[in-house]
């Protein structure tokens, strides 16, 4: 019997979507306002889910306190109140789109989650736009 447990978290970060190897005009055409050279911010909402068997001893799939601390250490400490392009090495050569941020977050969390359990990351860049990555 598999159960999925989820934890919500939040971080604020600035970014700019552009490619260094494209002209400003091409970046503007593809990324529009998101290419603003002075950056812009988002209030990101994150839902991290772990799916697996219930441990018969504890009754847990995963201790939510452990998951909470993991998200804090691996995600919030890295991204909260940061300029993703300038401050976060993962995005030196990777466009900080919601898609890429979700994959980076998944890759940081995966080694810390029991390998028997499935990991899912849902990242909301705005209340209406969100992406999902399952590995
Ligand atoms: Ni944006």
Coordinates of N, CA and C and ligand atoms in Angstrom, one line a residue:
X1 N 0.8 -1.2 0.0 CA 0.0 0.0 0.0 C 0.9 1.2 0.0
X2 N 0.8 2.0 -1.1 CA 1.7 3.2 -1.2 C 0.9 4.4 -0.9
X3 N 1.5 5.3 -0.2 CA 0.9 6.6 0.2 C 1.9 7.7 -0.1
X4 N 1.3 8.8 -0.6 CA 2.1 10.0 -1.0 C 2.0 11.0 0.1
X5 N 3.1 11.5 0.7 CA 3.1 12.5 1.6 C 3.7 13.8 1.0
X6 N 3.2 14.9 1.4 CA 3.7 16.2 0.7 C 4.0 17.3 1.8
X7 N 4.9 18.1 1.4 CA 5.3 19.2 2.3 C 5.3 20.5 1.4
X8 N 4.7 21.5 1.8 CA 4.7 22.8 1.1 C 5.9 23.7 1.6
X9 N 6.5 24.4 0.7 CA 7.5 25.4 1.2 C 7.4 26.6 0.2
X10 N 8.3 27.5 0.5 CA 8.2 28.8 -0.2 C 9.6 29.4 -0.3
X11 N 9.9 30.1 -1.4 CA 11.1 30.9 -1.4 C 10.9 32.1 -2.4
X12 N 11.6 33.2 -2.1 CA 11.5 34.3 -3.0 C 12.9 34.4 -3.7
X13 N 12.8 34.7 -5.0 CA 14.1 34.8 -5.7 C 13.9 35.6 -7.0
X14 N 15.0 36.2 -7.4 CA 15.0 37.0 -8.6 C 15.7 36.2 -9.7
X15 N 15.2 36.5 -11.0 CA 15.9 35.8 -12.1 C 15.7 36.7 -13.4
X16 N 16.4 36.2 -14.4 CA 16.3 36.8 -15.7 C 16.4 35.6 -16.7
X17 N 15.5 35.5 -17.6 CA 15.6 34.5 -18.6 C 16.3 35.0 -19.9
X18 N 17.4 34.5 -20.2 CA 18.1 34.9 -21.4 C 19.2 33.9 -21.7
X19 N 19.7 34.0 -23.0 CA 20.9 33.2 -23.3 C 22.0 34.2 -23.7
X20 N 23.1 33.9 -23.1 CA 24.3 34.8 -23.4 C 24.7 34.8 -24.9
X21 N 24.4 33.6 -25.5 CA 24.8 33.4 -26.9 C 23.8 33.9 -27.9
X22 N 22.7 34.5 -27.4 CA 21.7 35.1 -28.3 C 21.8 36.6 -28.2
X23 N 21.4 37.3 -29.3 CA 21.3 38.8 -29.3 C 20.2 39.2 -28.3
X24 N 20.3 40.5 -27.9 CA 19.3 41.0 -27.0 C 17.9 40.9 -27.7
X25 N 17.9 41.2 -29.0 CA 16.6 41.1 -29.8 C 16.0 39.8 -29.8
X26 N 16.8 38.7 -30.0 CA 16.3 37.4 -30.0 C 15.8 37.0 -28.6
X27 N 16.6 37.4 -27.5 CA 16.2 37.1 -26.1 C 14.8 37.8 -25.9
X28 N 14.7 39.0 -26.3 CA 13.5 39.8 -26.1 C 12.3 39.1 -26.8
X29 N 12.5 38.6 -28.0 CA 11.5 38.0 -28.8 C 11.0 36.7 -28.1
X30 N 12.0 35.9 -27.6 CA 11.6 34.6 -27.0 C 11.1 34.7 -25.5
X31 N 11.8 35.6 -24.7 CA 11.6 35.6 -23.3 C 10.8 36.8 -22.8
X32 N 10.6 37.8 -23.7 CA 9.8 39.0 -23.4 C 10.2 39.7 -22.1
X33 N 9.2 40.0 -21.3 CA 9.5 40.7 -20.0 C 10.5 40.0 -19.1
X34 N 10.6 38.7 -19.3 CA 11.5 37.9 -18.4 C 12.9 38.1 -18.8
X35 N 13.2 38.8 -19.9 CA 14.6 39.1 -20.3 C 15.0 40.5 -19.7
X36 N 14.2 41.1 -18.9 CA 14.6 42.4 -18.3 C 16.0 42.3 -17.7
X37 N 16.9 43.1 -18.2 CA 18.3 43.0 -17.7 C 18.4 43.3 -16.2
X38 N 17.4 44.0 -15.6 CA 17.5 44.4 -14.2 C 16.8 43.3 -13.3
X39 N 16.5 42.2 -13.9 CA 15.9 41.1 -13.2 C 14.5 41.4 -12.7
X40 N 13.8 40.3 -12.3 CA 12.5 40.5 -11.6 C 12.3 39.3 -10.7
X41 N 11.4 39.4 -9.8 CA 11.3 38.4 -8.7 C 10.0 37.6 -8.8
X42 N 10.1 36.4 -8.2 CA 8.9 35.6 -8.0 C 8.8 35.1 -6.6
X43 N 7.6 34.8 -6.2 CA 7.3 34.2 -4.9 C 7.0 32.7 -5.2
X44 N 8.0 31.9 -5.2 CA 7.9 30.5 -5.6 C 7.3 29.7 -4.5
X45 N 6.3 28.9 -4.9 CA 5.7 27.9 -4.0 C 6.2 26.5 -4.4
X46 N 6.6 25.7 -3.5 CA 7.1 24.4 -3.8 C 6.3 23.3 -3.0
X47 N 6.0 22.3 -3.7 CA 5.4 21.1 -3.1 C 6.3 19.9 -3.3
X48 N 6.9 19.3 -2.3 CA 7.7 18.2 -2.4 C 6.9 17.0 -1.9
X49 N 6.8 15.9 -2.7 CA 6.1 14.7 -2.3 C 6.9 13.5 -2.4
X50 N 6.7 12.6 -1.4 CA 7.4 11.4 -1.3 C 6.4 10.3 -1.2
X51 N 6.5 9.3 -2.1 CA 5.5 8.2 -2.1 C 6.2 6.9 -1.9
X52 N 5.6 6.1 -0.9 CA 6.2 4.8 -0.6 C 5.3 4.1 0.4
X53 N 5.9 3.0 0.8 CA 5.1 2.1 1.8 C 5.1 2.8 3.2
X54 N 4.1 2.6 3.9 CA 4.0 3.0 5.3 C 4.9 2.1 6.1
X55 N 5.8 2.7 6.9 CA 6.6 1.9 7.8 C 5.7 1.4 8.9
X56 N 5.6 0.1 9.1 CA 4.7 -0.5 10.0 C 5.0 -0.1 11.5
X57 N 6.2 0.2 11.8 CA 6.6 0.6 13.1 C 6.1 2.0 13.5
X58 N 6.5 3.0 12.6 CA 6.2 4.4 12.9 C 4.8 4.8 12.3
X59 N 4.3 4.1 11.3 CA 3.1 4.6 10.6 C 3.4 5.7 9.6
X60 N 4.7 6.0 9.4 CA 5.0 7.1 8.5 C 5.6 6.5 7.2
X61 N 5.3 7.2 6.1 CA 6.1 7.0 4.9 C 7.5 7.7 5.0
X62 N 7.4 8.9 5.6 CA 8.6 9.7 5.9 C 8.3 10.7 7.0
X63 N 9.2 10.8 7.9 CA 9.0 11.8 9.0 C 9.0 13.2 8.4
X64 N 7.9 13.9 8.6 CA 7.7 15.2 7.9 C 8.7 16.3 8.5
X65 N 9.1 16.0 9.7 CA 10.1 17.0 10.3 C 11.4 16.8 9.5
X66 N 11.8 15.6 9.2 CA 13.0 15.3 8.4 C 12.8 16.0 7.0
X67 N 11.7 15.8 6.4 CA 11.4 16.4 5.1 C 11.5 17.9 5.1
X68 N 10.9 18.5 6.2 CA 10.9 19.9 6.3 C 12.3 20.5 6.4
X69 N 13.1 19.8 7.2 CA 14.5 20.3 7.4 C 15.3 20.1 6.1
X70 N 15.0 19.0 5.4 CA 15.7 18.7 4.2 C 15.4 19.9 3.1
X71 N 14.2 20.2 3.0 CA 13.8 21.3 2.1 C 14.5 22.6 2.5
X72 N 14.5 22.9 3.8 CA 15.1 24.1 4.3 C 16.6 24.1 4.0
X73 N 17.3 23.0 4.3 CA 18.8 23.0 4.0 C 19.1 22.9 2.5
X74 N 18.4 22.1 1.8 CA 18.8 21.9 0.4 C 18.2 22.9 -0.6
X75 N 17.0 23.5 -0.3 CA 16.4 24.4 -1.2 C 16.3 25.9 -0.7
X76 N 15.7 26.1 0.5 CA 15.5 27.4 1.0 C 16.9 28.1 1.2
X77 N 17.8 27.4 1.8 CA 19.1 28.1 2.1 C 19.8 28.5 0.8
X78 N 19.6 27.7 -0.2 CA 20.3 27.9 -1.5 C 19.6 29.0 -2.3
X79 N 18.3 29.1 -2.3 CA 17.6 29.9 -3.3 C 16.9 31.1 -2.7
X80 N 16.5 31.1 -1.4 CA 15.7 32.1 -0.8 C 16.4 33.5 -0.8
X81 N 15.7 34.5 -1.3 CA 16.3 35.9 -1.4 C 17.6 35.9 -2.2
X82 N 17.7 35.1 -3.2 CA 18.9 35.1 -4.0 C 18.5 35.6 -5.4
X83 N 19.5 36.1 -6.1 CA 19.4 36.3 -7.5 C 19.9 35.0 -8.2
X84 N 19.0 34.2 -8.8 CA 19.3 32.9 -9.2 C 20.5 32.9 -10.3
X85 N 20.4 33.9 -11.2 CA 21.5 33.9 -12.2 C 22.8 34.3 -11.6
X86 N 22.8 35.2 -10.7 CA 24.1 35.7 -10.2 C 24.6 35.0 -9.0
X87 N 23.8 34.5 -8.1 CA 24.2 34.0 -6.8 C 24.2 32.5 -6.7
X88 N 23.6 31.8 -7.7 CA 23.4 30.3 -7.5 C 24.2 29.6 -8.7
X89 N 25.3 28.9 -8.3 CA 26.2 28.4 -9.3 C 25.4 27.5 -10.3
X90 N 24.4 26.8 -9.9 CA 23.6 25.9 -10.8 C 23.1 26.6 -12.0
X91 N 22.9 27.9 -11.9 CA 22.3 28.7 -13.0 C 23.3 29.6 -13.8
X92 N 24.6 29.3 -13.5 CA 25.6 30.1 -14.3 C 25.5 29.9 -15.8
X93 N 25.2 28.6 -16.2 CA 25.0 28.3 -17.6 C 23.7 27.6 -17.9
X94 N 22.7 27.8 -17.0 CA 21.4 27.1 -17.2 C 20.4 28.2 -16.9
X95 N 19.5 28.3 -17.9 CA 18.4 29.3 -17.8 C 17.5 29.0 -16.6
X96 N 17.3 29.9 -15.6 CA 16.6 29.6 -14.4 C 15.0 29.7 -14.7
X97 N 14.6 28.9 -15.6 CA 13.1 28.7 -15.8 C 12.6 27.9 -14.7
X98 N 11.3 27.9 -14.5 CA 10.6 27.0 -13.5 C 11.0 25.6 -13.8
X99 N 11.0 25.2 -15.1 CA 11.4 23.8 -15.4 C 12.8 23.4 -14.9
X100 N 13.8 24.3 -15.2 CA 15.1 24.0 -14.8 C 15.3 24.1 -13.2
X101 N 14.6 25.0 -12.6 CA 14.7 25.1 -11.1 C 14.1 23.8 -10.5
X102 N 13.0 23.3 -11.0 CA 12.4 22.1 -10.5 C 13.3 20.9 -10.6
X103 N 14.0 20.8 -11.7 CA 15.0 19.7 -11.9 C 16.2 19.8 -10.9
X104 N 16.7 21.0 -10.8 CA 17.8 21.3 -9.9 C 17.4 20.9 -8.4
X105 N 16.2 21.3 -8.0 CA 15.7 21.0 -6.7 C 15.6 19.5 -6.5
X106 N 15.0 18.8 -7.5 CA 14.8 17.4 -7.4 C 16.2 16.7 -7.2
X107 N 17.2 17.2 -8.0 CA 18.5 16.6 -8.0 C 19.2 16.8 -6.6
X108 N 18.9 17.9 -6.0 CA 19.5 18.1 -4.6 C 18.8 17.2 -3.6
X109 N 17.5 17.0 -3.7 CA 16.7 16.3 -2.7 C 16.9 14.7 -2.9
X110 N 17.0 14.3 -4.1 CA 16.9 12.8 -4.4 C 17.9 12.0 -3.5
X111 N 19.2 12.4 -3.4 CA 20.1 11.6 -2.6 C 19.7 11.4 -1.1
X112 N 18.8 12.3 -0.6 CA 18.5 12.3 0.8 C 17.2 11.6 1.1
X113 N 16.5 11.1 0.0 CA 15.2 10.4 0.2 C 15.5 8.9 0.0
X114 N 14.9 8.1 0.8 CA 15.0 6.7 0.7 C 14.8 6.2 -0.7
X115 N 15.7 5.5 -1.2 CA 15.7 5.1 -2.7 C 14.5 4.3 -3.1
X116 N 13.8 3.7 -2.1 CA 12.6 2.9 -2.3 C 11.4 3.8 -2.6
X117 N 11.5 5.0 -2.2 CA 10.4 6.0 -2.3 C 10.5 6.8 -3.6
X118 N 9.4 7.2 -4.1 CA 9.4 8.1 -5.3 C 9.4 9.5 -4.8
X119 N 10.0 10.4 -5.6 CA 10.1 11.8 -5.2 C 9.5 12.6 -6.3
X120 N 8.7 13.6 -6.0 CA 8.1 14.5 -6.9 C 8.2 15.9 -6.5
X121 N 8.6 16.8 -7.4 CA 8.7 18.2 -7.1 C 7.7 19.0 -8.0
X122 N 6.9 19.8 -7.3 CA 6.0 20.7 -8.1 C 6.4 22.1 -7.7
X123 N 6.7 22.9 -8.7 CA 7.1 24.3 -8.4 C 6.2 25.3 -9.1
X124 N 5.6 26.2 -8.3 CA 4.7 27.2 -8.8 C 5.6 28.5 -8.9
X125 N 5.6 29.0 -10.1 CA 6.3 30.3 -10.3 C 5.4 31.4 -10.1
X126 N 4.1 31.2 -10.4 CA 3.0 32.2 -10.2 C 1.9 31.3 -9.7
X127 N 0.8 31.9 -9.1 CA -0.3 31.1 -8.7 C -0.9 30.2 -9.8
X128 N -0.7 30.6 -11.1 CA -1.3 29.9 -12.2 C -0.4 29.1 -13.0
X129 N 0.9 29.3 -12.8 CA 1.9 28.6 -13.6 C 2.8 27.7 -12.7
X130 N 2.7 26.4 -13.0 CA 3.5 25.5 -12.2 C 4.0 24.3 -13.1
X131 N 5.1 23.7 -12.6 CA 5.8 22.6 -13.3 C 5.9 21.5 -12.4
X132 N 6.0 20.3 -12.9 CA 6.1 19.0 -12.2 C 7.3 18.2 -12.7
X133 N 8.1 17.7 -11.8 CA 9.2 16.9 -12.2 C 9.3 15.6 -11.2
X134 N 9.4 14.5 -11.9 CA 9.4 13.2 -11.1 C 10.7 12.4 -11.3
X135 N 11.6 13.0 -12.0 CA 12.9 12.3 -12.2 C 12.9 11.6 -13.5
Ligands
LIG1 NI1 10.2 35.2 -14.3

